[in-house]
Coordinates of C-alpha atoms in Angstrom, one line a residue:
M1 CA -78.4 -40.4 -56.2
I2 CA -75.6 -37.9 -55.4
I3 CA -73.6 -40.7 -53.7
K4 CA -73.9 -42.9 -56.8
L5 CA -72.7 -40.1 -59.1
F6 CA -69.7 -39.4 -56.8
K7 CA -68.7 -43.1 -56.8
A8 CA -68.9 -43.2 -60.5
W9 CA -66.8 -40.0 -60.9
L10 CA -64.2 -41.4 -58.4
K11 CA -64.0 -44.7 -60.4
I12 CA -63.5 -42.8 -63.7
N13 CA -60.8 -40.5 -62.2
Q14 CA -59.2 -42.9 -59.8
Q15 CA -55.8 -43.0 -61.4
K16 CA -55.5 -39.2 -61.8
F17 CA -56.7 -38.5 -58.3
G18 CA -54.2 -41.0 -56.8
K19 CA -51.3 -39.2 -58.6
N20 CA -52.4 -35.8 -57.3
E21 CA -52.8 -37.1 -53.8
K22 CA -49.3 -38.6 -53.8
S23 CA -47.8 -35.4 -55.1
Y24 CA -49.7 -33.4 -52.4
F25 CA -48.5 -35.5 -49.6
S26 CA -44.9 -35.6 -51.0
L27 CA -44.9 -31.8 -51.2
K28 CA -46.2 -31.6 -47.6
W29 CA -43.5 -34.1 -46.4
R30 CA -40.7 -32.2 -48.1
S31 CA -41.9 -28.9 -46.6
R32 CA -42.0 -30.5 -43.2
N33 CA -38.5 -32.0 -43.7
L34 CA -37.2 -28.6 -44.9
L35 CA -38.6 -26.9 -41.9
L36 CA -37.2 -29.5 -39.5
L37 CA -33.9 -29.4 -41.3
S38 CA -33.8 -25.7 -41.0
L39 CA -34.4 -25.9 -37.3
V40 CA -31.7 -28.5 -37.0
V41 CA -29.2 -26.4 -39.0
M42 CA -30.0 -23.3 -37.0
L43 CA -29.8 -25.2 -33.7
S44 CA -26.5 -26.8 -34.8
I45 CA -25.1 -23.4 -35.7
S46 CA -26.2 -22.0 -32.4
I47 CA -24.7 -25.0 -30.5
S48 CA -21.4 -24.6 -32.5
A49 CA -21.2 -20.9 -31.6
T50 CA -22.0 -21.6 -28.0
A51 CA -19.4 -24.5 -27.9
I52 CA -16.7 -22.3 -29.4
T53 CA -17.5 -19.4 -27.1
S54 CA -17.6 -21.7 -24.0
Y55 CA -14.4 -23.4 -25.1
N56 CA -12.6 -20.1 -25.5
F57 CA -14.0 -18.9 -22.2
V58 CA -13.1 -22.0 -20.3
K59 CA -9.7 -22.1 -21.9
G60 CA -9.1 -18.5 -20.9
L61 CA -10.1 -19.1 -17.3
L62 CA -8.0 -22.2 -17.0
L63 CA -5.0 -20.5 -18.6
D64 CA -5.4 -17.5 -16.3
S65 CA -5.5 -19.9 -13.3
L66 CA -2.3 -21.7 -14.5
K67 CA -0.6 -18.3 -15.0
Q68 CA -1.7 -17.1 -11.6
Q69 CA 0.0 -20.2 -10.1
A70 CA 3.3 -19.2 -11.6
L71 CA 2.8 -15.6 -10.4
L72 CA 1.9 -16.9 -6.9
K73 CA 5.1 -18.9 -6.8
T74 CA 7.1 -15.8 -7.7
Q75 CA 5.3 -13.8 -5.0
Q76 CA 6.1 -16.5 -2.5
G77 CA 9.8 -16.1 -3.3
E78 CA 9.4 -12.3 -3.0
D79 CA 7.7 -12.8 0.4
D80 CA 10.6 -15.0 1.6
I81 CA 13.2 -12.4 0.6
D82 CA 11.2 -9.5 1.9
N83 CA 10.7 -11.2 5.3
W84 CA 14.5 -11.9 5.5
L85 CA 15.4 -8.3 4.5
A86 CA 12.9 -6.9 6.9
I87 CA 14.4 -8.8 9.8
R88 CA 17.9 -7.7 8.8
K89 CA 16.8 -4.0 8.6
T90 CA 15.1 -4.3 12.0
E91 CA 18.3 -5.8 13.5
I92 CA 20.5 -3.0 12.1
K93 CA 18.0 -0.3 13.1
T94 CA 17.8 -1.7 16.6
V95 CA 21.6 -1.6 17.0
A96 CA 21.7 1.9 15.5
N97 CA 19.2 3.1 18.2
S98 CA 21.2 1.7 21.1
V99 CA 22.8 4.1 23.5
V100 CA 26.3 2.8 22.8
V101 CA 26.0 3.4 19.0
R102 CA 24.4 6.8 19.5
S103 CA 27.4 7.9 21.5
L104 CA 29.5 7.8 18.2
D105 CA 32.5 6.8 20.3
W106 CA 34.2 4.0 18.3
S107 CA 36.2 2.9 21.3
L108 CA 32.9 2.1 23.0
M109 CA 31.1 0.9 19.9
E110 CA 33.7 -1.6 18.5
P111 CA 33.4 -4.3 21.3
Y112 CA 29.6 -3.9 21.4
L113 CA 29.4 -4.3 17.6
Q114 CA 31.7 -7.3 17.7
S115 CA 29.4 -8.9 20.2
E116 CA 26.4 -8.1 18.0
L117 CA 28.1 -9.8 15.0
K118 CA 28.6 -13.0 17.0
R119 CA 25.0 -12.8 18.3
L120 CA 23.3 -12.1 15.0
Q121 CA 25.6 -14.4 12.9
T122 CA 24.4 -12.9 9.7
F123 CA 26.5 -9.8 9.0
L124 CA 30.0 -9.9 7.5
L125 CA 30.8 -6.7 9.2
I126 CA 29.2 -3.6 10.8
A127 CA 30.5 -0.1 10.2
L128 CA 30.1 3.4 11.5
V129 CA 29.9 6.1 8.8
K130 CA 30.3 9.8 9.7
P131 CA 28.5 12.6 7.9
D132 CA 31.5 13.3 5.7
G133 CA 31.4 9.7 4.4
S134 CA 34.4 8.4 6.3
L135 CA 33.9 4.8 7.5
I136 CA 35.4 2.6 10.1
N137 CA 34.3 -1.1 10.4
T138 CA 34.7 -4.1 12.6
Q139 CA 37.3 -5.5 10.2
G140 CA 39.5 -2.5 10.5
G141 CA 38.7 -1.1 7.1
S142 CA 38.3 2.7 6.7
P143 CA 37.3 3.6 3.1
N144 CA 35.2 6.6 2.2
V145 CA 31.7 5.7 1.1
K146 CA 30.2 9.1 0.4
D147 CA 29.3 7.9 -3.1
R148 CA 27.4 4.8 -1.9
E149 CA 23.7 4.6 -2.3
F150 CA 23.1 3.3 1.3
F151 CA 25.0 6.2 2.8
Q152 CA 23.1 8.9 0.9
R153 CA 19.7 7.4 1.6
S154 CA 20.3 6.7 5.3
M155 CA 21.6 10.3 5.8
A156 CA 18.2 11.3 4.4
G157 CA 16.6 9.3 7.2
E158 CA 15.8 5.9 5.6
T159 CA 16.6 2.4 6.7
V160 CA 17.5 0.7 3.4
A161 CA 18.8 -2.4 1.8
A162 CA 20.8 -1.1 -1.1
D163 CA 21.7 -2.8 -4.4
P164 CA 24.4 -5.5 -4.0
I165 CA 27.9 -4.3 -4.4
I166 CA 31.5 -5.6 -3.9
G167 CA 32.6 -4.4 -0.4
R168 CA 35.7 -2.3 -0.4
T169 CA 36.9 -4.1 2.7
T170 CA 35.7 -7.7 2.2
N171 CA 35.9 -7.8 -1.6
Q172 CA 32.8 -9.9 -1.5
L173 CA 29.4 -9.4 -3.2
Q174 CA 27.2 -8.2 -0.4
I175 CA 24.0 -6.3 0.5
Q176 CA 24.6 -3.2 2.5
V177 CA 21.8 -2.7 5.1
S178 CA 22.0 0.7 6.8
S179 CA 20.0 2.9 9.2
P180 CA 20.5 6.5 10.4
I181 CA 22.0 7.1 13.8
L182 CA 20.0 9.9 15.3
D183 CA 21.6 12.8 17.3
K184 CA 20.8 13.5 20.9
T185 CA 17.6 15.3 19.9
G186 CA 16.4 12.2 18.1
T187 CA 15.4 14.3 15.0
K188 CA 18.4 14.5 12.8
P189 CA 20.9 11.8 11.5
A190 CA 24.3 12.2 13.1
G191 CA 25.8 9.3 11.1
V192 CA 25.0 6.0 9.6
L193 CA 25.3 2.4 10.9
M194 CA 25.8 -0.1 8.0
G195 CA 25.9 -3.9 8.1
G196 CA 27.2 -6.0 5.2
I197 CA 25.4 -9.3 4.6
P198 CA 26.2 -11.9 1.9
I199 CA 23.8 -12.2 -1.0
N200 CA 23.7 -16.0 -0.6
R201 CA 20.2 -16.0 0.9
V202 CA 18.7 -14.1 -2.1
I203 CA 20.6 -16.4 -4.5
E204 CA 19.2 -19.5 -2.8
V205 CA 15.6 -18.3 -2.8
V206 CA 15.8 -17.2 -6.5
N207 CA 17.5 -20.4 -7.6
N208 CA 14.9 -22.5 -5.9
L209 CA 12.1 -20.8 -7.9
H210 CA 11.1 -23.0 -10.9
Q211 CA 8.0 -24.5 -12.5
G212 CA 8.8 -27.5 -14.6
K213 CA 11.7 -28.4 -16.9
G214 CA 13.5 -25.5 -18.5
S215 CA 12.2 -22.8 -16.0
Y216 CA 14.5 -20.5 -14.1
A217 CA 14.3 -17.3 -12.1
F218 CA 16.4 -14.1 -11.9
A219 CA 16.5 -10.9 -10.0
L220 CA 17.1 -7.3 -11.2
N221 CA 18.4 -4.3 -9.2
S222 CA 17.0 -0.8 -9.4
Q223 CA 18.9 -0.2 -12.7
G224 CA 17.7 -3.3 -14.4
V225 CA 21.0 -5.1 -14.0
P226 CA 20.8 -8.8 -12.9
I227 CA 22.0 -9.5 -9.4
V228 CA 21.0 -13.2 -9.5
H229 CA 20.9 -15.2 -12.7
P230 CA 21.7 -18.8 -13.8
D231 CA 24.2 -17.3 -16.3
T232 CA 26.7 -15.7 -14.0
R233 CA 28.2 -13.7 -16.9
L234 CA 25.1 -11.5 -16.8
I235 CA 25.4 -10.5 -13.2
G236 CA 26.8 -7.1 -12.5
T237 CA 27.6 -4.6 -9.7
P238 CA 28.7 -1.0 -9.7
E239 CA 32.3 -2.3 -9.5
R240 CA 31.8 -5.0 -12.1
A241 CA 29.9 -3.6 -15.0
A242 CA 27.2 -5.7 -16.7
Q243 CA 24.7 -4.9 -19.4
S244 CA 21.3 -3.8 -18.0
F245 CA 18.3 -5.6 -19.4
L246 CA 17.0 -2.1 -20.2
N247 CA 19.6 -2.1 -23.0
S248 CA 19.0 -5.6 -24.2
P249 CA 18.6 -6.2 -28.0
N250 CA 15.4 -8.1 -27.3
P251 CA 12.6 -5.5 -27.3
R252 CA 10.3 -7.7 -25.3
L253 CA 12.9 -8.2 -22.6
V254 CA 13.4 -4.5 -22.5
A255 CA 9.7 -3.9 -22.0
I256 CA 9.5 -6.4 -19.2
A257 CA 12.6 -5.0 -17.5
K258 CA 11.1 -1.5 -17.6
K259 CA 8.0 -2.8 -15.9
M260 CA 10.1 -4.6 -13.3
V261 CA 12.2 -1.5 -12.5
A262 CA 8.8 0.4 -12.2
K263 CA 7.9 -2.1 -9.5
R264 CA 4.9 -3.7 -11.4
T265 CA 3.5 -7.2 -11.0
N266 CA 2.3 -9.2 -14.0
I267 CA 2.8 -12.4 -16.0
E268 CA 3.0 -12.2 -19.8
L269 CA 4.1 -14.2 -22.8
A270 CA 7.4 -13.2 -24.4
Q271 CA 10.1 -14.6 -26.6
V272 CA 13.1 -15.0 -24.4
D273 CA 16.2 -17.1 -25.1
G274 CA 15.0 -17.8 -28.6
K275 CA 11.7 -19.4 -27.6
W276 CA 8.3 -18.5 -26.2
N277 CA 8.1 -18.3 -22.4
Y278 CA 5.8 -17.0 -19.8
V279 CA 7.5 -14.3 -17.6
A280 CA 6.0 -13.8 -14.1
Y281 CA 7.5 -10.8 -12.3
T282 CA 6.9 -9.0 -9.0
P283 CA 8.8 -6.3 -7.0
L284 CA 10.2 -6.5 -3.5
R285 CA 8.9 -4.2 -0.8
E286 CA 12.0 -4.0 1.3
A287 CA 14.4 -3.2 -1.6
N288 CA 14.3 -1.7 -5.1
W289 CA 14.6 -5.1 -6.7
S290 CA 12.3 -7.3 -8.7
I291 CA 12.1 -11.1 -9.2
A292 CA 11.1 -12.8 -12.5
L293 CA 10.3 -16.5 -13.1
I294 CA 10.8 -17.7 -16.7
V295 CA 8.5 -20.7 -17.5
P296 CA 8.4 -22.4 -21.0
Q297 CA 5.1 -21.9 -22.7
E298 CA 4.5 -25.7 -22.9
N299 CA 5.0 -26.1 -19.1
I300 CA 1.9 -23.8 -18.4
E301 CA -0.2 -24.7 -21.4
S302 CA 0.3 -28.5 -21.3
P303 CA -2.8 -29.0 -19.1
L304 CA -4.8 -27.3 -21.9
Q305 CA -4.1 -30.3 -24.2
A306 CA -6.8 -32.4 -22.4
L307 CA -9.2 -29.5 -23.0
N308 CA -8.2 -29.4 -26.7
I309 CA -8.7 -33.1 -27.1
L310 CA -12.1 -32.8 -25.4
A311 CA -12.9 -29.9 -27.8
T312 CA -11.9 -32.0 -30.8
V313 CA -14.0 -34.9 -29.6
L314 CA -17.0 -32.6 -29.1
A315 CA -16.4 -31.1 -32.6
G316 CA -16.4 -34.6 -34.1
L317 CA -19.5 -35.5 -32.2
L318 CA -21.2 -32.4 -33.5
V319 CA -20.3 -33.3 -37.1
V320 CA -21.7 -36.8 -36.6
G321 CA -24.8 -35.2 -35.2
L322 CA -25.2 -33.0 -38.2
I323 CA -24.8 -35.9 -40.6
G324 CA -27.3 -37.9 -38.6
G325 CA -29.7 -34.9 -38.5
W326 CA -29.4 -34.5 -42.2
R327 CA -30.2 -38.1 -42.8
Q328 CA -32.9 -38.5 -40.2
V329 CA -34.8 -35.4 -39.3
Q330 CA -37.0 -37.4 -37.0
L331 CA -34.1 -37.2 -34.4
Y332 CA -35.0 -33.6 -33.8
E333 CA -36.3 -34.2 -30.3
E334 CA -33.2 -36.2 -29.4
I335 CA -31.0 -33.3 -30.5
R336 CA -33.1 -30.9 -28.4
E337 CA -32.5 -33.1 -25.4
R338 CA -28.8 -33.2 -26.1
A339 CA -28.8 -29.4 -26.4
L340 CA -30.5 -29.2 -23.0
I341 CA -27.9 -31.5 -21.5
S342 CA -25.1 -29.3 -23.0
S343 CA -26.8 -26.2 -21.4
Q344 CA -26.9 -28.0 -18.1
Q345 CA -23.2 -29.0 -18.4
A346 CA -22.3 -25.4 -19.2
Q347 CA -24.1 -24.2 -16.1
Q348 CA -22.4 -26.9 -14.0
L349 CA -19.0 -25.8 -15.5
G350 CA -19.8 -22.2 -14.6
K351 CA -20.6 -23.3 -11.0
T352 CA -17.3 -25.3 -10.9
L353 CA -15.3 -22.3 -12.1
R354 CA -16.8 -20.1 -9.4
E355 CA -15.9 -22.7 -6.8
L356 CA -12.4 -22.8 -8.3
Q357 CA -12.1 -19.0 -7.8
N358 CA -13.3 -19.3 -4.2
T359 CA -10.9 -22.2 -3.5
Q360 CA -8.0 -20.2 -5.1
A361 CA -8.7 -17.2 -3.0
Q362 CA -8.9 -19.4 0.1
L363 CA -5.6 -21.0 -0.7
I364 CA -3.9 -17.6 -1.0
H365 CA -5.5 -16.5 2.2
T366 CA -4.5 -19.7 4.1
E367 CA -0.9 -19.4 2.8
K368 CA -0.6 -15.7 3.8
M369 CA -2.2 -16.2 7.2
S370 CA -0.1 -19.3 7.9
S371 CA 3.1 -17.3 7.0
L372 CA 1.9 -14.3 9.0
G373 CA 0.9 -16.4 12.0
Q374 CA 4.3 -18.2 12.1
L375 CA 6.1 -14.9 11.8
V376 CA 4.0 -13.3 14.5
A377 CA 4.4 -16.3 16.8
G378 CA 8.2 -16.3 16.2
V379 CA 8.6 -12.5 16.8
A380 CA 6.4 -12.7 19.9
H381 CA 8.5 -15.6 21.3
E382 CA 11.8 -13.8 20.6
I383 CA 10.5 -10.6 22.3
N384 CA 8.9 -12.4 25.2
N385 CA 12.1 -14.1 26.5
P386 CA 14.2 -11.0 27.1
A387 CA 11.1 -9.1 28.3
N388 CA 10.4 -11.7 30.9
F389 CA 14.1 -11.8 31.9
I390 CA 14.1 -8.0 32.4
H391 CA 10.7 -8.0 34.2
A392 CA 11.7 -10.7 36.6
N393 CA 15.0 -9.1 37.5
L394 CA 13.5 -5.6 38.0
N395 CA 11.8 -6.8 41.2
H396 CA 15.2 -7.9 42.6
A397 CA 16.8 -4.7 41.4
S398 CA 14.1 -2.7 43.2
E399 CA 14.7 -4.7 46.4
Y400 CA 18.5 -4.2 46.1
T401 CA 18.0 -0.5 45.4
E402 CA 15.8 -0.1 48.5
S403 CA 18.4 -2.0 50.7
I404 CA 21.2 0.2 49.4
L405 CA 19.2 3.4 50.1
D406 CA 18.3 2.1 53.6
L407 CA 22.0 1.4 54.2
L408 CA 22.9 4.9 53.0
K409 CA 20.4 6.5 55.4
L410 CA 21.8 4.4 58.2
Y411 CA 25.2 5.7 57.4
E412 CA 24.0 9.3 57.4
Q413 CA 22.4 8.7 60.8
T414 CA 25.4 7.0 62.3
Y415 CA 28.0 9.3 60.8
P416 CA 26.2 12.7 60.6
N417 CA 29.5 14.5 60.0
P418 CA 31.1 13.0 56.8
T419 CA 34.5 14.0 55.6
P420 CA 34.8 17.0 53.2
E421 CA 35.4 14.6 50.2
I422 CA 32.3 12.6 50.9
R423 CA 30.2 15.8 51.5
E424 CA 31.4 17.3 48.2
L425 CA 30.7 14.0 46.2
A426 CA 27.2 13.8 47.8
Q427 CA 26.5 17.3 46.7
D428 CA 27.7 16.6 43.2
L429 CA 25.6 13.5 43.0
D430 CA 22.5 15.1 44.6
I431 CA 21.9 12.1 46.8
E432 CA 18.5 13.3 47.9
F433 CA 17.3 13.5 44.3
L434 CA 18.7 10.1 43.5
A435 CA 17.1 8.5 46.5
D436 CA 13.7 10.0 45.5
D437 CA 14.0 9.4 41.7
L438 CA 15.5 5.9 41.6
P439 CA 12.4 4.1 42.9
K440 CA 10.3 6.0 40.3
L441 CA 12.8 5.0 37.6
M442 CA 12.5 1.3 38.6
T443 CA 8.7 1.6 38.6
S444 CA 8.6 3.1 35.1
M445 CA 10.8 0.3 33.8
Q446 CA 8.4 -2.2 35.3
V447 CA 5.5 -0.5 33.6
G448 CA 7.5 -0.6 30.3
T449 CA 8.1 -4.3 30.6
K450 CA 4.5 -5.0 31.4
R451 CA 3.6 -3.0 28.3
I452 CA 5.9 -5.2 26.2
R453 CA 4.4 -8.4 27.7
Q454 CA 0.9 -7.1 26.9
I455 CA 1.9 -6.4 23.3
V456 CA 3.3 -10.0 23.0
L457 CA 0.1 -11.4 24.4
S458 CA -1.9 -9.4 21.9
L459 CA 0.2 -10.8 19.0
R460 CA -0.3 -14.3 20.3
N461 CA -4.0 -13.9 20.7
F462 CA -4.4 -12.3 17.3
S463 CA -2.5 -15.1 15.5
R464 CA -4.3 -18.0 17.4
L465 CA -2.5 -20.6 15.4
D466 CA -3.5 -23.4 17.8
E467 CA -7.3 -22.7 17.6
A468 CA -8.5 -24.3 14.4
D469 CA -12.0 -25.2 15.8
M470 CA -14.8 -23.0 16.9
K471 CA -14.8 -21.9 20.5
M472 CA -16.4 -19.2 22.7
V473 CA -14.5 -15.9 22.3
D474 CA -14.6 -12.4 23.7
I475 CA -15.0 -10.3 20.5
H476 CA -13.9 -7.1 22.4
E477 CA -10.6 -8.8 23.2
G478 CA -10.1 -9.6 19.5
L479 CA -10.9 -6.0 18.5
D480 CA -8.4 -4.6 21.2
N481 CA -5.7 -7.0 20.1
T482 CA -6.1 -6.0 16.4
L483 CA -6.0 -2.3 17.4
M484 CA -2.9 -2.8 19.4
I485 CA -1.2 -4.4 16.4
L486 CA -2.3 -1.5 14.2
N487 CA -1.2 1.1 16.8
H488 CA 1.8 2.2 14.7
R489 CA -0.6 3.3 11.9
L490 CA -2.9 5.2 14.3
T491 CA -0.3 7.4 16.0
A492 CA 0.7 10.7 14.5
T493 CA 3.9 11.0 12.4
P494 CA 5.4 13.9 10.5
E495 CA 3.8 12.5 7.3
R496 CA 0.3 11.9 8.7
P497 CA -2.0 13.1 11.5
E498 CA -3.3 10.9 14.4
I499 CA -6.3 8.7 13.9
Q500 CA -8.5 8.7 17.0
I501 CA -10.2 5.5 18.1
I502 CA -13.7 5.8 19.7
K503 CA -14.9 2.6 21.4
K504 CA -18.6 2.2 22.3
Y505 CA -18.6 -1.4 23.4
G506 CA -21.9 -2.9 24.4
D507 CA -22.7 -5.8 26.7
L508 CA -21.8 -8.8 24.5
P509 CA -21.7 -12.4 25.6
Q510 CA -18.9 -14.6 24.3
V511 CA -19.4 -15.7 20.7
E512 CA -18.9 -19.1 19.2
C513 CA -16.6 -18.6 16.2
Y514 CA -13.2 -19.2 14.6
A515 CA -11.3 -16.6 16.6
G516 CA -8.2 -16.2 14.3
Q517 CA -10.4 -15.9 11.1
L518 CA -12.7 -13.3 12.8
N519 CA -9.6 -11.3 13.9
Q520 CA -8.5 -11.3 10.2
V521 CA -11.9 -9.8 9.3
F522 CA -11.4 -7.0 11.8
M523 CA -7.9 -6.5 10.5
N524 CA -9.0 -6.2 6.9
V525 CA -11.9 -3.8 7.7
L526 CA -9.7 -1.6 10.0
V527 CA -6.8 -1.5 7.5
N528 CA -9.2 -0.3 4.8
A529 CA -10.5 2.3 7.1
I530 CA -7.0 3.5 7.9
D531 CA -6.1 3.6 4.2
A532 CA -9.2 5.7 3.5
L533 CA -8.3 8.1 6.3
E534 CA -4.8 8.5 5.0
A535 CA -6.1 9.2 1.5
A536 CA -8.6 11.8 3.0
S537 CA -5.7 13.5 4.9
E538 CA -4.0 14.2 1.7
E539 CA -7.0 16.2 0.5
R540 CA -7.9 18.0 3.8
N541 CA -6.1 21.0 5.1
V542 CA -5.0 21.5 8.8
E543 CA -8.1 23.6 9.7
V544 CA -10.5 20.9 8.5
L545 CA -8.5 18.2 10.4
K546 CA -8.8 20.3 13.6
T547 CA -12.5 20.7 13.4
N548 CA -13.1 17.2 12.1
P549 CA -10.2 15.0 13.1
N550 CA -9.6 11.6 11.6
H551 CA -11.3 9.0 13.7
I552 CA -12.6 5.4 13.7
R553 CA -15.6 4.5 15.8
I554 CA -16.1 0.9 16.9
Q555 CA -19.5 0.1 18.3
T556 CA -20.8 -3.3 19.5
Q557 CA -24.2 -4.4 20.6
L558 CA -26.4 -7.5 21.0
D559 CA -29.5 -7.9 18.8
K560 CA -31.7 -9.7 21.2
L561 CA -34.3 -10.5 18.5
T562 CA -32.0 -12.5 16.2
H563 CA -29.4 -13.2 19.0
N564 CA -26.6 -11.8 16.8
A565 CA -23.5 -9.9 17.9
I566 CA -23.3 -6.7 15.9
V567 CA -19.9 -5.0 15.3
Q568 CA -20.1 -1.6 13.5
I569 CA -16.8 0.0 12.3
Y570 CA -17.1 3.6 11.1
D571 CA -14.6 6.0 9.6
N572 CA -14.8 9.6 8.3
G573 CA -12.6 9.0 5.3
I574 CA -13.2 9.4 1.6
G575 CA -16.2 7.1 1.3
M576 CA -17.2 5.0 -1.7
C577 CA -19.2 5.6 -4.8
E578 CA -22.1 3.3 -5.7
E579 CA -20.0 1.3 -8.2
V580 CA -17.3 0.5 -5.6
K581 CA -19.9 -0.4 -3.0
Q582 CA -21.4 -3.0 -5.4
R583 CA -18.0 -4.6 -6.1
V584 CA -16.1 -4.2 -2.8
F585 CA -16.6 -7.9 -1.9
D586 CA -15.7 -9.2 -5.4
H587 CA -12.5 -11.3 -5.8
M588 CA -9.5 -9.5 -7.2
F589 CA -11.3 -6.1 -7.1
T590 CA -9.3 -3.2 -5.6
T591 CA -9.1 0.5 -5.9
K592 CA -5.5 0.6 -4.6
P593 CA -2.5 1.1 -6.8
V594 CA -0.4 -1.8 -8.1
G595 CA 1.7 -3.3 -5.3
K596 CA -0.5 -2.2 -2.4
G597 CA -3.3 -4.7 -2.8
I598 CA -4.6 -7.6 -4.9
G599 CA -8.3 -7.3 -4.0
L600 CA -8.6 -10.4 -1.7
G601 CA -9.0 -8.7 1.7
M602 CA -12.7 -7.8 1.6
A603 CA -13.6 -10.9 -0.4
I604 CA -12.0 -13.1 2.2
A605 CA -13.7 -11.1 5.0
Y606 CA -17.1 -11.7 3.3
Q607 CA -16.3 -15.4 2.9
I608 CA -15.3 -15.8 6.6
V609 CA -18.4 -13.9 7.9
V610 CA -21.0 -15.3 5.5
E611 CA -19.8 -18.8 4.6
K612 CA -17.8 -19.8 7.7
H613 CA -20.1 -18.1 10.4
A614 CA -23.5 -17.9 8.6
G615 CA -23.4 -14.1 9.4
S616 CA -23.7 -11.0 7.2
I617 CA -21.5 -8.0 6.4
K618 CA -23.0 -4.9 4.9
I619 CA -21.6 -1.5 3.9
D620 CA -23.1 2.0 4.0
S621 CA -21.0 4.8 2.6
T622 CA -21.3 8.5 1.4
P623 CA -18.7 9.5 -1.2
G624 CA -16.1 11.9 0.1
R625 CA -17.4 11.7 3.7
E626 CA -17.7 8.4 5.6
T627 CA -18.0 4.6 5.5
E628 CA -19.5 2.2 7.9
F629 CA -19.2 -1.6 7.9
T630 CA -21.8 -3.6 9.9
I631 CA -20.9 -7.2 10.8
R632 CA -23.4 -9.6 12.2
I633 CA -22.2 -12.9 13.8
P634 CA -24.6 -15.4 15.5
V635 CA -23.7 -15.8 19.1
T636 CA -24.2 -19.5 18.8
S637 CA -22.9 -21.2 15.7
K638 CA -25.5 -22.4 13.1
K639 CA -22.9 -24.6 11.4

């Protein structure tokens, strides 16, 4: 009965019910569309913000990488000039420390200096300068140079490469490299030895620095005056005045020149020569000069055009996606899938960027080590030849000396009553003392040449340019070679106390590793320890240093459980705070002032130990007291 009544009611109200049902479902459908559309709009806004942020982030990283390439090229030019100047300064310092030069007798010095000019084939002239500034050189000139920078600084004890000037004898633009001539006590300058070298090498290196069309380089002296510039009208010397860039009407150029004179390193965008350029600048270590590379903005930012095109295409796709989402809300799942793909691509891009940073650090490390290895090998070769010559002839000299002494004894036995003249000369010469001391003298010279040969061998073993593959190596030998190279920083000087080395070597087998790279790890860790001890010495008084002298302890042992070789390097320096400990192995992180480090040493050490040798490197430090690095290397390679 109830069913019949319901059917009758439904038949009567069929039209009205159908209209309400349609309206109900239409409202429900519109609500669902609005909800889905809201989700699409929110997701689209989120994706847009993420895309813009990612674009700006990637663009910034890529631009920084391109800028670093320009800065790296400038630093390579700086390294080239620094190495060249360092060799010239070493040459003039070596000549200044010779016995002939220290005699200050020009009649003896002139032929010796003339022979050195022919041998070195670099210097235009070599001159002796007395304390009153009077000069005499190998070309016969004798001006007074008391006002010259090189004379004033060398009389204060420095070996310097001064700002380029026009020589008063040669009338040529030259760099004056000078070194003090120490008196007989070896503590006080008794004069100055100066060598004039043409500036051609510096000009060649600077003129060869370029990055694309329209780029050029220039060099400034300590006063901000160009010493090398494509526009020769801007070049100046103390004798030929030129405007310093510090007084330029271009405020941006003035700001950059001030930073260059202050020996800073950077690359920045500035308006130079009426257009926007990137200016990469870096100081020299061996002279108070700086080099700058001017690169047009488009040369560096042109690779970003592809990124801009990609961003434009992505923006267009996003607009199309929004229109499609507006028209067909049912594509919501597909949009979610695209969003997931975009997220995965962003993660992959982040991974690629990290790999790019590692590759960039490795390239810098490889370039530095290649240059260092070639320089070390060349220096070792140049030292080894004369050392071998001296060492080989000392044996003959010893035999000749013994023969002469034997002959002298035979004369004394055969002619026991010499003439008064011979007796008087024998007493003046103290023949007995000479006969006793001469063999000792020859023996000490042999010991000295053996020491030189040992140092040369250490240099060669440290560089290991010919060992690119893994091989079995004695780690103790690598540590000793590294310590020998760093010996000049361990010995006491008037400016710093001695650093004691405490070795506690265990019984280690030979380790399969990349010998040269592992030596670089030891070098980086030991240099950091030495820097920390030098910083600590500035804060500690003499009494503290007596009771707790600066020292580095090197301990090795074999972990029989893991079959790892363990090297622990400890120093009682300034220690590290927790923040520095957490970031010490990060790329480009350093606590050293500008110009003394770029934050790659410990990052490269970590990469060599962990990635190349499947080992580990950990740090334990107490701020203000001590630091200890623990390096673990598998005895047998896992690679």
